[in-house]
Amino acid sequence: MGMLGLLACADRAPERGTDAPSAEAHDRDAILLASAKVALPPAGLTLVDLPDAKSEGARLVERYCTACHALPTPLTHSSADWPRVVRRMWLRMDGLEEPARVPIPSSAERTVLLRYFIEHALRVSEAGLPTGPDRPLFVAVCGRCHELPDPEQYSSAEWSAVVDRMGARMTIMLNQSLTPTERSRIAGYLEGAAGARANR
Ligand code: HEC
Ligand code: HEC
C-alpha cells in the first residue's frame, strides 16, 4: 500500500464502538516509540567517528547497522556485553518480513562485526574503584547510559574533555544537564581514581 492508501485508512472513520480502544492503542504506540528512542544509539555519529574507521568491521557497521537507527559505536558497551546486544540485533534483522526487509549480513560478516564490537568496546572499571566523597556521584551519573568507564584509560586533561562531551550527550539524550560543580567533581574523582590505582 502506498502513502495515499495509508492516509486513506487513517482518514476512515473508526467503526462504532472501536474508538476508545484505538485511542488507547495510539497512546501506547506513542509511549512505546518515545521509550524506544531513549534506548537507541545517539544521533550524529558518522563512519569517521568509529574506532579504526578504515577497518572492514567499521565498514560493515555502516552497511548493516544503520537501516533502523543511527550509526552505533562499540564504545557504548563493554566487551562482555556486546555479544548479548548484537545477538538481539540479529533477531531484529532476521525477523523482518517484506516490505520492511533490511540488508542481512552473511555469517562470515557477522563474525567480523562481533569481533569488531568486542575489540573496540568501552573499557570498563573492574572491581575496586577507590572510595571518596564523589564516588556516588560518578556511579550515579556515569553509569546511566553505559557501564562505568575505567578511570585509568585517560589522563586528567583528557577526562575533563570526555566529561564535557558526556554532559552534552546527557542534555541531548536525557534532557538533563550537569552543573559545572558536578562536572568538576566527577572529573576530579576520575583523575584521583586513575592516580590512586596507578600508584598501587
Ligand atoms: C532491523 C532493525 C535494526 C537493525 C538492522 C539494527 N538494529 Fe540496533 N536496534 C534496533 C531496535 C528496535 C533497537 C531498540 C530496542 C533494543 O535495544 O533492542 C536497537 C537498539 C540498538 C542499540 C541501543 C541499545 C543498547 O542495548 O545499547 C545498539 C547499541 C544497537 N541497536 C546496535 C546495533 C548494531 C551493532 C547493529 C548492526 C549489527 C544494529 N543495531 C542493527 C533495531 C535494529
Ligand atoms: C546520556 C548518556 C550518557 C551518559 C550519562 C554518559 N555517557 Fe559516556 N557515552 C555515551 C555515548 C552515547 C558514548 C559513545 C559515543 C561517544 O563516545 O561520545 C559514550 C562513550 C563514553 C566513553 C568511551 C568513548 C571515549 O571517548 O573514550 C567514555 C570513556 C565515557 N562515555 C565516559 C563517561 C563518563 C565519565 C560519564 C559521566 C560523566 C558518562 N560517560 C556518562 C553516553 C553517555
mmCIF file with all atom_site columns, C-alpha atoms and ligand atoms in Angstrom, residues 36 39-41 60-61 64-70 72-73 76-77 82 84-86 88-90 92-94 96 100 102-103 105 113 117 145, ligand 1:
data_model
loop_
_atom_site.group_PDB
_atom_site.id
_atom_site.type_symbol
_atom_site.label_atom_id
_atom_site.label_alt_id
_atom_site.label_comp_id
_atom_site.label_asym_id
_atom_site.label_entity_id
_atom_site.label_seq_id
_atom_site.pdbx_PDB_ins_code
_atom_site.Cartn_x
_atom_site.Cartn_y
_atom_site.Cartn_z
_atom_site.occupancy
_atom_site.B_iso_or_equiv
_atom_site.pdbx_formal_charge
_atom_site.auth_seq_id
_atom_site.auth_comp_id
_atom_site.auth_asym_id
_atom_site.auth_atom_id
_atom_site.pdbx_PDB_model_num
ATOM   1  C  CA  . ALA A 1 36  ? 12.479 3.201   22.413 1.00 0.00 ? 36  ALA A CA  1
ATOM   2  C  CA  . ALA A 1 39  ? 17.440 3.324   24.177 1.00 0.00 ? 39  ALA A CA  1
ATOM   3  C  CA  . LEU A 1 40  ? 18.652 3.903   20.627 1.00 0.00 ? 40  LEU A CA  1
ATOM   4  C  CA  . PRO A 1 41  ? 22.201 4.736   19.525 1.00 0.00 ? 41  PRO A CA  1
ATOM   5  C  CA  . LEU A 1 60  ? 30.204 -3.414  7.911  1.00 0.00 ? 60  LEU A CA  1
ATOM   6  C  CA  . VAL A 1 61  ? 28.707 -1.472  10.838 1.00 0.00 ? 61  VAL A CA  1
ATOM   7  C  CA  . TYR A 1 64  ? 24.303 -3.256  8.197  1.00 0.00 ? 64  TYR A CA  1
ATOM   8  C  CA  . CYS A 1 65  ? 23.643 -1.340  11.395 1.00 0.00 ? 65  CYS A CA  1
ATOM   9  C  CA  . THR A 1 66  ? 22.091 1.865   10.086 1.00 0.00 ? 66  THR A CA  1
ATOM   10 C  CA  . ALA A 1 67  ? 18.907 0.533   8.489  1.00 0.00 ? 67  ALA A CA  1
ATOM   11 C  CA  . CYS A 1 68  ? 16.781 1.080   11.617 1.00 0.00 ? 68  CYS A CA  1
ATOM   12 C  CA  . HIS A 1 69  ? 18.653 3.671   13.698 1.00 0.00 ? 69  HIS A CA  1
ATOM   13 C  CA  . ALA A 1 70  ? 21.698 5.939   13.780 1.00 0.00 ? 70  ALA A CA  1
ATOM   14 C  CA  . PRO A 1 72  ? 26.116 2.616   16.665 1.00 0.00 ? 72  PRO A CA  1
ATOM   15 C  CA  . THR A 1 73  ? 29.632 2.801   18.119 1.00 0.00 ? 73  THR A CA  1
ATOM   16 C  CA  . THR A 1 76  ? 28.720 2.175   24.447 1.00 0.00 ? 76  THR A CA  1
ATOM   17 C  CA  . HIS A 1 77  ? 29.175 -1.352  25.847 1.00 0.00 ? 77  HIS A CA  1
ATOM   18 C  CA  . TRP A 1 82  ? 28.401 -6.857  23.204 1.00 0.00 ? 82  TRP A CA  1
ATOM   19 C  CA  . ARG A 1 84  ? 24.208 -10.159 24.006 1.00 0.00 ? 84  ARG A CA  1
ATOM   20 C  CA  . VAL A 1 85  ? 23.395 -6.833  22.314 1.00 0.00 ? 85  VAL A CA  1
ATOM   21 C  CA  . VAL A 1 86  ? 24.489 -7.983  18.867 1.00 0.00 ? 86  VAL A CA  1
ATOM   22 C  CA  . ARG A 1 88  ? 19.410 -9.091  19.895 1.00 0.00 ? 88  ARG A CA  1
ATOM   23 C  CA  . MET A 1 89  ? 20.130 -7.148  16.675 1.00 0.00 ? 89  MET A CA  1
ATOM   24 C  CA  . TRP A 1 90  ? 20.414 -10.337 14.608 1.00 0.00 ? 90  TRP A CA  1
ATOM   25 C  CA  . ARG A 1 92  ? 15.569 -7.858  14.892 1.00 0.00 ? 92  ARG A CA  1
ATOM   26 C  CA  . MET A 1 93  ? 17.025 -8.023  11.372 1.00 0.00 ? 93  MET A CA  1
ATOM   27 C  CA  . ASP A 1 94  ? 16.264 -11.670 10.704 1.00 0.00 ? 94  ASP A CA  1
ATOM   28 C  CA  . LEU A 1 96  ? 11.605 -8.670  9.466  1.00 0.00 ? 96  LEU A CA  1
ATOM   29 C  CA  . ALA A 1 100 ? 10.375 -3.970  5.728  1.00 0.00 ? 100 ALA A CA  1
ATOM   30 C  CA  . VAL A 1 102 ? 16.939 -4.686  5.666  1.00 0.00 ? 102 VAL A CA  1
ATOM   31 C  CA  . PRO A 1 103 ? 20.392 -5.746  4.395  1.00 0.00 ? 103 PRO A CA  1
ATOM   32 C  CA  . PRO A 1 105 ? 24.976 -9.839  6.873  1.00 0.00 ? 105 PRO A CA  1
ATOM   33 C  CA  . LEU A 1 113 ? 31.104 -7.456  13.125 1.00 0.00 ? 113 LEU A CA  1
ATOM   34 C  CA  . PHE A 1 117 ? 32.488 -4.590  18.657 1.00 0.00 ? 117 PHE A CA  1
ATOM   35 C  CA  . CYS A 1 145 ? 23.822 5.079   29.737 1.00 0.00 ? 145 CYS A CA  1
HETATM 36 C  C1  . HEC B 2 .   ? 16.014 -4.305  11.945 1.00 0.00 ? 1   HEC B C1  1
HETATM 37 C  C2  . HEC B 2 .   ? 16.322 -3.061  12.646 1.00 0.00 ? 1   HEC B C2  1
HETATM 38 C  C3  . HEC B 2 .   ? 17.689 -2.988  13.317 1.00 0.00 ? 1   HEC B C3  1
HETATM 39 C  C4  . HEC B 2 .   ? 18.935 -3.203  12.767 1.00 0.00 ? 1   HEC B C4  1
HETATM 40 C  C5  . HEC B 2 .   ? 19.262 -3.580  11.336 1.00 0.00 ? 1   HEC B C5  1
HETATM 41 C  C6  . HEC B 2 .   ? 19.887 -2.946  13.830 1.00 0.00 ? 1   HEC B C6  1
HETATM 42 N  N1  . HEC B 2 .   ? 19.233 -2.563  14.967 1.00 0.00 ? 1   HEC B N1  1
HETATM 43 FE FE1 . HEC B 2 .   ? 20.092 -1.950  16.689 1.00 0.00 ? 1   HEC B FE1 1
HETATM 44 N  N2  . HEC B 2 .   ? 18.271 -1.536  17.480 1.00 0.00 ? 1   HEC B N2  1
HETATM 45 C  C7  . HEC B 2 .   ? 17.059 -1.818  16.877 1.00 0.00 ? 1   HEC B C7  1
HETATM 46 C  C8  . HEC B 2 .   ? 15.978 -1.503  17.802 1.00 0.00 ? 1   HEC B C8  1
HETATM 47 C  C9  . HEC B 2 .   ? 14.498 -1.685  17.528 1.00 0.00 ? 1   HEC B C9  1
HETATM 48 C  C10 . HEC B 2 .   ? 16.582 -1.016  18.975 1.00 0.00 ? 1   HEC B C10 1
HETATM 49 C  C11 . HEC B 2 .   ? 15.893 -0.566  20.276 1.00 0.00 ? 1   HEC B C11 1
HETATM 50 C  C12 . HEC B 2 .   ? 15.470 -1.786  21.079 1.00 0.00 ? 1   HEC B C12 1
HETATM 51 C  C13 . HEC B 2 .   ? 16.630 -2.635  21.532 1.00 0.00 ? 1   HEC B C13 1
HETATM 52 O  O1  . HEC B 2 .   ? 17.580 -2.113  22.151 1.00 0.00 ? 1   HEC B O1  1
HETATM 53 O  O2  . HEC B 2 .   ? 16.612 -3.835  21.258 1.00 0.00 ? 1   HEC B O2  1
HETATM 54 C  C14 . HEC B 2 .   ? 18.021 -1.029  18.725 1.00 0.00 ? 1   HEC B C14 1
HETATM 55 C  C15 . HEC B 2 .   ? 18.936 -0.572  19.624 1.00 0.00 ? 1   HEC B C15 1
HETATM 56 C  C16 . HEC B 2 .   ? 20.314 -0.647  19.449 1.00 0.00 ? 1   HEC B C16 1
HETATM 57 C  C17 . HEC B 2 .   ? 21.286 -0.188  20.399 1.00 0.00 ? 1   HEC B C17 1
HETATM 58 C  C18 . HEC B 2 .   ? 20.984 0.592   21.691 1.00 0.00 ? 1   HEC B C18 1
HETATM 59 C  C19 . HEC B 2 .   ? 20.521 -0.340  22.763 1.00 0.00 ? 1   HEC B C19 1
HETATM 60 C  C20 . HEC B 2 .   ? 21.648 -0.978  23.504 1.00 0.00 ? 1   HEC B C20 1
HETATM 61 O  O3  . HEC B 2 .   ? 21.457 -2.101  24.033 1.00 0.00 ? 1   HEC B O3  1
HETATM 62 O  O4  . HEC B 2 .   ? 22.726 -0.372  23.613 1.00 0.00 ? 1   HEC B O4  1
HETATM 63 C  C21 . HEC B 2 .   ? 22.525 -0.521  19.919 1.00 0.00 ? 1   HEC B C21 1
HETATM 64 C  C22 . HEC B 2 .   ? 23.863 -0.247  20.546 1.00 0.00 ? 1   HEC B C22 1
HETATM 65 C  C23 . HEC B 2 .   ? 22.306 -1.194  18.642 1.00 0.00 ? 1   HEC B C23 1
HETATM 66 N  N3  . HEC B 2 .   ? 20.952 -1.225  18.380 1.00 0.00 ? 1   HEC B N3  1
HETATM 67 C  C24 . HEC B 2 .   ? 23.310 -1.729  17.863 1.00 0.00 ? 1   HEC B C24 1
HETATM 68 C  C25 . HEC B 2 .   ? 23.111 -2.292  16.609 1.00 0.00 ? 1   HEC B C25 1
HETATM 69 C  C26 . HEC B 2 .   ? 24.156 -2.906  15.826 1.00 0.00 ? 1   HEC B C26 1
HETATM 70 C  C27 . HEC B 2 .   ? 25.587 -3.059  16.277 1.00 0.00 ? 1   HEC B C27 1
HETATM 71 C  C28 . HEC B 2 .   ? 23.589 -3.287  14.645 1.00 0.00 ? 1   HEC B C28 1
HETATM 72 C  C29 . HEC B 2 .   ? 24.267 -3.975  13.487 1.00 0.00 ? 1   HEC B C29 1
HETATM 73 C  C30 . HEC B 2 .   ? 24.927 -5.233  13.791 1.00 0.00 ? 1   HEC B C30 1
HETATM 74 C  C31 . HEC B 2 .   ? 22.172 -2.930  14.708 1.00 0.00 ? 1   HEC B C31 1
HETATM 75 N  N4  . HEC B 2 .   ? 21.933 -2.352  15.919 1.00 0.00 ? 1   HEC B N4  1
HETATM 76 C  C32 . HEC B 2 .   ? 21.243 -3.134  13.692 1.00 0.00 ? 1   HEC B C32 1
HETATM 77 C  C33 . HEC B 2 .   ? 16.877 -2.269  15.599 1.00 0.00 ? 1   HEC B C33 1
HETATM 78 C  C34 . HEC B 2 .   ? 17.887 -2.581  14.707 1.00 0.00 ? 1   HEC B C34 1
#
